[in-house]
Amino acid sequence: MQPPDLMPEGELNPSDTELRALVHTLPALVCRGRADGGGVDFVNKGFIDYTGLAGAAALGWGWMDAVHPVDRRRVTVCAKSILTSGTSQTTEMRLRRFDGTYRWFLFEGSPLHDASGTVVGWNAIKVDVDDRKRADEALRESVQELRLIIDSIPGQVAILNTSGRAETVNRGLLEYFGRPFEDFQFGDTSDHVHPDDLAGVIAAWVQAMSTGTMVEYEHRLRRFDGVYRWFYARGLPLRDSANQILRWYVLLTDIDDRKRAEELLRASEQQFRAIMDSIPGLIALVNATSGEIELVNRGVLDYFGRSREQLQQWTTSDSVHPDDLPQVIAAWQRAITAGEAPEWEHRLRRSDGVYRWFQLRGFPWRDSNNQLVRWYCLITDVHDRKTAEDALRRSETFLLEVQKLSRTGGWRFDVATDVVESSPEIQRAYKVQPGDEISNPEFWFGRIHADDRLRVRSTFERCVREKCGYRSGYRVVLGDGSIGYQHAIGRPVLNEGGELVEFIGASMDMTDHWLATTELERASQALHDMQTKLSRAAQVATVGELAASIAHEVNQPLAAVVTNGHACLRWLSAAPPNIDKAMEAAQRIVNDGKGAGEVVHRVRSLFKRAPVEEVPLDINDIIREVLRLLEADAARRGVALAVSLESDLAPVRGDRVQLQQLVLNLVLNALDALESVADRAKQVSIRSRRAGAHAAIDVEDNGVGLDNPETVFEPFFTTKANGMGMGLAICRSIAAAHNGMLSAVRNPAYGTTFSFTVPLAADDRL
Ligand code: ADP
């Protein structure tokens, strides 16, 4: 295409058409400016093609339309200054392409001179520098970016030349040292390094430079404020195409915190070790999966006298007591398979072979994933506690057993809190039920029989008041309505100030004893009743035997009365009546009548169930009375009665009827014992005598004698066909009731002597 000729032929005198074609085909935009400042009067084809401005539109200042509005003023000023200065001017501008996009152009304008050197205009060439410009910008941007990156690296960066001088350092480094870049560029920076680390740093660099390999080391660098911090340095060489090292890129990373943490860790590990070793117990760290003993403290090594390796074999050695081993192995299995925290007591073998009790407790240590890693086991010597516990348990069991056996429970009453503590045995005795308020004293008082309660309560309250020992026996009404009997004692416990703190006491369950005593009382009462009845029976039995003698006794005075009556009648009927003789006879009648009356009176009083009296009595009288009753009987049996009574025997104190019965029984027995005797003269001797403060009465016979002098006193012991065996038993109880004694001895030759004593009335003891 033929380019439009925009230049007036006459004003421009191109040398030739080729030149004109060249201007049009230049890969640049060309224009020619007017000397009068009226813009351009020529633009080349390149300009028109690029801007898409129609030829005329570009002329004058029309081309300014394609210049970026921001750049317009500058370009205008530049163009005008060509004319004013007469020198070349350049600027950059953005020129809009026909499609609307702006590209960067270098505007280079030069003045046009005529032959006389007068400026006649100017021309300008605009070269598309957009790509370069953009590349420049990109480069600048990337350099900036790089700088930014380097500066924002959380570390210190330095680029060193091969002689160790800094070519570049980042901001971090400058800030750390607080020194200008020049110091690094030209100065000696060795004083930045901690003196202790300097030799190591130099050696590392010498090594790296000689081998050309990466350099790395740790060292302390002094901060602007004089504080040293640890840094990790890593330097990499940059080589050219000939493999020559151009420079070193060095990155310093602040590892001070890590370093300190490491040191702390190391220190804390040491501390941990020291703590572990100084703990007065045994510590073992056991792997939670393998069960391996990973660590033990000194205590463990000292105790066992074995190494950790040896202890590893604990399942097959005697380190754990054989009796405990199976349970311990099983428990460890559970800890390892199920993660069950180890806790048990077992005996461990000390280096001298002695087993002691230890408590083992395992504390889990988990990693960040909550995985169980190991067990920290604290093994505490509990031997003394354990043996003390055993002893305590034994003694408690013993005490409980004793309490149970003795049916004695313990109690404690706290005066300040009004609270009662009670032992299981006491609770059992009181038949305590769950829910009973046994700490309340009222519960215990409430259990006491209503008839006893007031007495017990007032006794107890008095003891609290007077701080004196407490003792009380009472009935308790148990939950089931049954009655028990408790005997309680208590001791006051005083504080230093003499104030009552508490009562400590015991209560014995006497129910059985009480029942037995009650039973015994009843039995003894029954026995007593029986005795009385039997003694009556014995007396009545004796009546039969005595009937004859009584009849005989009464008969004699009666016969005498009759005889004297006849005599009296005879003397009165005589003429003259012999009054004196009659009166004598009548007097004898009266005497005999009295005698008979006395016999009857004595018999009656013997059988009278008179209450026991204690009156002063003449024991000789009693003997005589009995003998008078028995004389006839004795005579009938052919027995001689020898009586020897101490004449001035002091009176005894007692019951006449009972003592008569006693003598009567002994003499009758003596007569009975002579029944079968045929080979000697039958004799019964009755003596009374004084024996100290007593009167002693012996009834001696030469009868058949006794086999056992004691057996005869047993109730119901009899050798007689019609005997009851109660006579002597009653006699003994009579003697005892009189504070006397009844005993029997075998005579050297024949027969027996029964003796009893009765205290003399003068004796105060009666
Ligand atoms: P009873 O005569 O009714 O059997 P006792 O208590 O009076 O009961 O005596 C018990 C027994 O003691 C008699 O059966 C007799 O065997 C024996 N006895 C008692 N007194 C004598 C005695 N003086 N000599 C030998 N035996 C006697």
Short mmCIF file of C-alpha atoms in Angstrom, two decimals, residues 134-414:
data_model
loop_
_atom_site.label_atom_id
_atom_site.label_comp_id
_atom_site.label_asym_id
_atom_site.label_seq_id
_atom_site.Cartn_x
_atom_site.Cartn_y
_atom_site.Cartn_z
CA ARG A 134 7.48 -3.79 31.64
CA ALA A 135 10.50 -6.04 31.99
CA ASP A 136 12.23 -3.32 33.95
CA GLU A 137 9.26 -2.92 36.15
CA ALA A 138 8.99 -6.63 36.62
CA LEU A 139 12.64 -6.74 37.50
CA ARG A 140 12.31 -3.89 39.90
CA GLU A 141 9.30 -5.47 41.37
CA SER A 142 11.01 -8.79 41.77
CA VAL A 143 14.05 -7.16 43.28
CA GLN A 144 11.80 -5.33 45.65
CA GLU A 145 9.95 -8.49 46.31
CA LEU A 146 13.17 -10.33 46.96
CA ARG A 147 14.30 -7.60 49.27
CA LEU A 148 10.99 -7.77 50.97
CA ILE A 149 11.27 -11.47 51.27
CA ILE A 150 14.76 -11.29 52.60
CA ASP A 151 13.81 -8.56 55.00
CA SER A 152 10.79 -10.40 56.16
CA ILE A 153 12.62 -13.65 56.73
CA PRO A 154 12.38 -14.34 60.45
CA GLY A 155 16.08 -14.68 60.63
CA GLN A 156 19.23 -12.93 59.69
CA VAL A 157 20.48 -13.16 56.15
CA ALA A 158 23.83 -12.12 54.79
CA ILE A 159 25.34 -12.51 51.40
CA LEU A 160 29.08 -12.60 51.68
CA ASN A 161 31.73 -12.41 49.10
CA THR A 162 34.51 -14.95 49.03
CA SER A 163 36.61 -12.84 51.33
CA GLY A 164 33.89 -12.85 53.96
CA ARG A 165 32.70 -9.28 53.48
CA ALA A 166 28.99 -8.59 53.38
CA GLU A 167 27.47 -7.78 50.06
CA THR A 168 23.94 -7.65 51.35
CA VAL A 169 22.38 -8.17 54.72
CA ASN A 170 18.73 -8.14 55.56
CA ARG A 171 16.96 -5.81 57.89
CA GLY A 172 16.68 -8.43 60.57
CA LEU A 173 20.43 -8.63 60.77
CA LEU A 174 20.90 -4.89 60.97
CA GLU A 175 18.25 -4.60 63.61
CA TYR A 176 19.72 -7.44 65.63
CA PHE A 177 23.16 -5.98 65.78
CA GLY A 178 21.95 -2.37 65.71
CA ARG A 179 24.76 -1.40 63.35
CA PRO A 180 24.81 0.10 59.86
CA PHE A 181 25.37 -1.98 56.79
CA GLU A 182 28.79 -0.46 56.22
CA ASP A 183 30.08 -2.07 59.37
CA PHE A 184 29.37 -5.39 57.78
CA GLN A 185 30.64 -4.34 54.47
CA PHE A 186 34.00 -3.11 55.66
CA GLY A 187 34.35 -3.61 59.42
CA ASP A 188 35.48 -6.51 61.57
CA THR A 189 32.43 -8.31 62.84
CA SER A 190 34.24 -10.99 64.80
CA ASP A 191 33.40 -9.25 68.07
CA HIS A 192 29.75 -10.07 67.39
CA VAL A 193 30.51 -13.69 68.14
CA HIS A 194 30.74 -14.90 71.70
CA PRO A 195 34.44 -15.31 72.55
CA ASP A 196 33.86 -18.91 73.54
CA ASP A 197 32.38 -19.72 70.16
CA LEU A 198 34.73 -17.74 67.92
CA ALA A 199 37.34 -20.45 67.42
CA GLY A 200 34.62 -22.92 66.40
CA VAL A 201 33.11 -20.46 63.94
CA ILE A 202 36.46 -19.74 62.31
CA ALA A 203 37.28 -23.40 62.06
CA ALA A 204 33.91 -24.08 60.42
CA TRP A 205 34.47 -21.37 57.82
CA VAL A 206 38.03 -22.46 57.09
CA GLN A 207 36.77 -25.96 56.57
CA ALA A 208 33.86 -24.82 54.37
CA MET A 209 35.97 -22.55 52.22
CA SER A 210 38.63 -25.12 51.66
CA THR A 211 36.16 -27.82 50.70
CA GLY A 212 33.51 -25.57 49.19
CA THR A 213 30.81 -27.38 51.05
CA MET A 214 27.96 -26.09 53.04
CA VAL A 215 28.85 -24.61 56.40
CA GLU A 216 26.78 -24.88 59.53
CA TYR A 217 27.39 -24.27 63.18
CA GLU A 218 25.80 -22.97 66.34
CA HIS A 219 27.16 -19.92 68.09
CA ARG A 220 26.16 -17.05 70.28
CA LEU A 221 25.85 -13.59 68.74
CA ARG A 222 25.78 -10.40 70.72
CA ARG A 223 22.65 -8.35 70.26
CA PHE A 224 22.65 -4.54 70.12
CA ASP A 225 21.92 -4.48 73.85
CA GLY A 226 24.87 -6.71 74.67
CA VAL A 227 22.82 -9.84 75.24
CA TYR A 228 24.14 -13.00 73.61
CA ARG A 229 21.67 -15.26 71.90
CA TRP A 230 22.20 -18.59 70.29
CA PHE A 231 22.06 -18.79 66.49
CA TYR A 232 22.21 -21.57 64.03
CA ALA A 233 24.21 -20.52 60.95
CA ARG A 234 23.89 -22.19 57.61
CA GLY A 235 25.92 -20.98 54.63
CA LEU A 236 25.57 -22.18 51.06
CA PRO A 237 28.06 -21.35 48.29
CA LEU A 238 26.88 -19.89 44.95
CA ARG A 239 29.04 -20.89 42.03
CA ASP A 240 29.49 -19.55 38.54
CA SER A 241 29.42 -21.61 35.39
CA ALA A 242 33.08 -22.43 35.91
CA ASN A 243 32.14 -23.81 39.31
CA GLN A 244 33.99 -21.05 41.05
CA ILE A 245 32.42 -19.88 44.27
CA LEU A 246 31.03 -16.39 43.78
CA ARG A 247 29.51 -15.73 47.14
CA TRP A 248 28.05 -17.30 50.25
CA TYR A 249 24.46 -17.08 51.28
CA VAL A 250 24.26 -17.27 55.02
CA LEU A 251 21.11 -17.70 57.02
CA LEU A 252 21.20 -17.21 60.79
CA THR A 253 18.34 -18.71 62.77
CA ASP A 254 17.72 -17.65 66.33
CA ILE A 255 17.70 -20.89 68.30
CA ASP A 256 18.16 -19.32 71.67
CA ASP A 257 14.76 -20.34 72.95
CA ARG A 258 15.21 -23.87 71.70
CA LYS A 259 18.68 -23.97 73.14
CA ARG A 260 17.48 -22.75 76.49
CA ALA A 261 14.60 -25.17 76.38
CA GLU A 262 17.11 -27.93 75.66
CA GLU A 263 19.24 -26.78 78.51
CA LEU A 264 16.21 -26.54 80.72
CA LEU A 265 15.20 -29.98 79.61
CA ARG A 266 18.65 -31.31 80.30
CA ALA A 267 18.63 -29.56 83.64
CA SER A 268 15.16 -30.76 84.41
CA GLU A 269 16.17 -34.26 83.39
CA GLN A 270 19.07 -34.05 85.74
CA GLN A 271 16.78 -32.61 88.33
CA PHE A 272 14.26 -35.33 87.67
CA ARG A 273 16.98 -37.91 88.07
CA ALA A 274 18.15 -36.23 91.25
CA ILE A 275 14.61 -36.05 92.59
CA MET A 276 13.99 -39.63 91.66
CA ASP A 277 17.13 -40.72 93.41
CA SER A 278 16.46 -38.65 96.48
CA ILE A 279 12.87 -39.78 96.95
CA PRO A 280 12.80 -42.08 99.96
CA GLY A 281 10.92 -44.67 97.98
CA LEU A 282 11.41 -46.85 95.01
CA ILE A 283 10.56 -45.58 91.55
CA ALA A 284 10.41 -47.51 88.33
CA LEU A 285 9.38 -46.41 84.85
CA VAL A 286 7.80 -49.28 83.03
CA ASN A 287 6.99 -49.42 79.35
CA ALA A 288 3.23 -49.64 79.06
CA THR A 289 3.29 -51.92 76.07
CA SER A 290 6.23 -54.23 76.63
CA GLY A 291 6.36 -54.16 80.39
CA GLU A 292 10.06 -53.47 80.18
CA ILE A 293 11.57 -51.63 83.13
CA GLU A 294 12.97 -48.57 81.44
CA LEU A 295 14.34 -46.71 84.40
CA VAL A 296 14.68 -47.21 88.11
CA ASN A 297 15.91 -44.86 90.76
CA ARG A 298 18.80 -45.41 93.12
CA GLY A 299 16.43 -46.55 95.83
CA VAL A 300 15.45 -49.56 93.73
CA LEU A 301 19.03 -50.54 92.98
CA ASP A 302 20.02 -50.16 96.62
CA TYR A 303 17.04 -52.07 97.94
CA PHE A 304 17.30 -55.07 95.68
CA GLY A 305 21.06 -54.99 95.31
CA ARG A 306 20.42 -55.90 91.71
CA SER A 307 20.92 -54.07 88.44
CA ARG A 308 18.04 -52.88 86.30
CA GLU A 309 18.87 -55.62 83.82
CA GLN A 310 18.68 -58.25 86.53
CA LEU A 311 15.41 -56.81 87.80
CA GLN A 312 14.01 -57.12 84.30
CA GLN A 313 13.75 -60.85 85.05
CA TRP A 314 11.54 -60.30 88.10
CA THR A 315 8.87 -62.73 86.91
CA THR A 316 11.29 -65.61 87.15
CA SER A 317 13.42 -64.45 90.04
CA ASP A 318 12.74 -64.19 93.74
CA SER A 319 12.54 -60.39 93.77
CA VAL A 320 8.79 -60.66 94.38
CA HIS A 321 7.72 -62.96 97.18
CA PRO A 322 6.70 -66.32 95.66
CA ASP A 323 3.31 -66.14 97.40
CA ASP A 324 2.57 -62.75 95.81
CA LEU A 325 4.13 -63.43 92.41
CA PRO A 326 1.13 -64.95 90.57
CA GLN A 327 -1.21 -62.09 91.53
CA VAL A 328 1.41 -59.50 90.65
CA ILE A 329 2.06 -61.05 87.24
CA ALA A 330 -1.68 -61.17 86.55
CA ALA A 331 -2.11 -57.55 87.62
CA TRP A 332 0.75 -56.43 85.38
CA GLN A 333 -0.86 -58.32 82.52
CA ARG A 334 -4.03 -56.32 83.08
CA ALA A 335 -2.05 -53.07 83.22
CA ILE A 336 -0.38 -53.83 79.91
CA THR A 337 -3.31 -55.30 78.01
CA ALA A 338 -6.18 -53.26 79.44
CA GLY A 339 -4.37 -50.17 80.72
CA GLU A 340 -5.63 -50.85 84.25
CA ALA A 341 -3.63 -48.69 86.64
CA PRO A 342 -1.32 -50.84 88.75
CA GLU A 343 -2.02 -50.69 92.45
CA TRP A 344 -1.31 -53.46 94.89
CA GLU A 345 0.72 -54.51 97.88
CA HIS A 346 3.36 -57.17 97.66
CA ARG A 347 6.50 -58.31 99.37
CA LEU A 348 9.82 -57.50 97.77
CA ARG A 349 13.12 -59.11 98.54
CA ARG A 350 15.75 -56.87 100.03
CA SER A 351 19.41 -57.44 99.18
CA ASP A 352 19.87 -59.28 102.50
CA GLY A 353 17.09 -61.72 101.62
CA VAL A 354 14.46 -60.20 103.89
CA TYR A 355 11.05 -59.63 102.32
CA ARG A 356 9.31 -56.42 103.15
CA TRP A 357 5.84 -55.22 102.22
CA PHE A 358 5.59 -52.55 99.56
CA GLN A 359 2.72 -50.72 97.99
CA LEU A 360 3.02 -50.22 94.24
CA ARG A 361 1.06 -47.49 92.50
CA GLY A 362 1.35 -46.79 88.79
CA PHE A 363 0.60 -43.41 87.22
CA PRO A 364 0.02 -43.36 83.46
CA TRP A 365 2.07 -41.16 81.16
CA ARG A 366 0.46 -40.52 77.79
CA ASP A 367 1.83 -38.98 74.63
CA SER A 368 0.17 -36.13 72.70
CA ASN A 369 -2.11 -38.67 70.99
CA ASN A 370 -3.28 -39.78 74.40
CA GLN A 371 -1.53 -43.09 73.88
CA LEU A 372 -0.38 -44.74 77.05
CA VAL A 373 3.40 -44.76 76.90
CA ARG A 374 4.64 -45.81 80.29
CA TRP A 375 3.73 -46.32 83.88
CA TYR A 376 5.45 -44.28 86.52
CA CYS A 377 5.50 -46.65 89.44
CA LEU A 378 5.93 -45.46 92.98
CA ILE A 379 6.82 -48.33 95.28
CA THR A 380 6.45 -47.38 98.92
CA ASP A 381 7.66 -49.38 101.89
CA VAL A 382 4.54 -50.10 103.94
CA HIS A 383 6.05 -52.95 105.91
CA ASP A 384 5.79 -51.34 109.32
CA ARG A 385 2.32 -50.05 108.62
CA LYS A 386 1.28 -53.41 107.25
CA THR A 387 2.67 -55.41 110.15
CA ALA A 388 1.22 -52.88 112.56
CA GLU A 389 -2.08 -53.23 110.77
CA ASP A 390 -1.87 -57.00 110.99
CA ALA A 391 -1.05 -56.76 114.66
CA LEU A 392 -3.85 -54.29 115.12
CA ARG A 393 -6.25 -56.49 113.21
CA ARG A 394 -5.17 -59.47 115.32
CA SER A 395 -5.56 -57.51 118.51
CA GLU A 396 -8.87 -56.12 117.31
CA THR A 397 -10.04 -59.60 116.44
CA PHE A 398 -8.75 -60.72 119.80
CA LEU A 399 -10.55 -57.90 121.56
CA LEU A 400 -13.71 -58.53 119.62
CA GLU A 401 -13.45 -62.21 120.41
CA VAL A 402 -12.86 -61.43 124.07
CA GLN A 403 -15.76 -59.02 124.05
CA LYS A 404 -17.88 -61.67 122.45
CA LEU A 405 -16.81 -64.33 124.88
CA SER A 406 -17.12 -62.14 127.92
CA ARG A 407 -20.22 -60.56 126.43
CA THR A 408 -18.70 -57.23 127.23
CA GLY A 409 -18.96 -54.23 124.94
CA GLY A 410 -17.13 -50.96 125.10
CA TRP A 411 -18.72 -47.55 125.10
CA ARG A 412 -17.60 -43.99 125.12
CA PHE A 413 -19.60 -40.91 125.97
CA ASP A 414 -18.36 -37.54 124.78
#
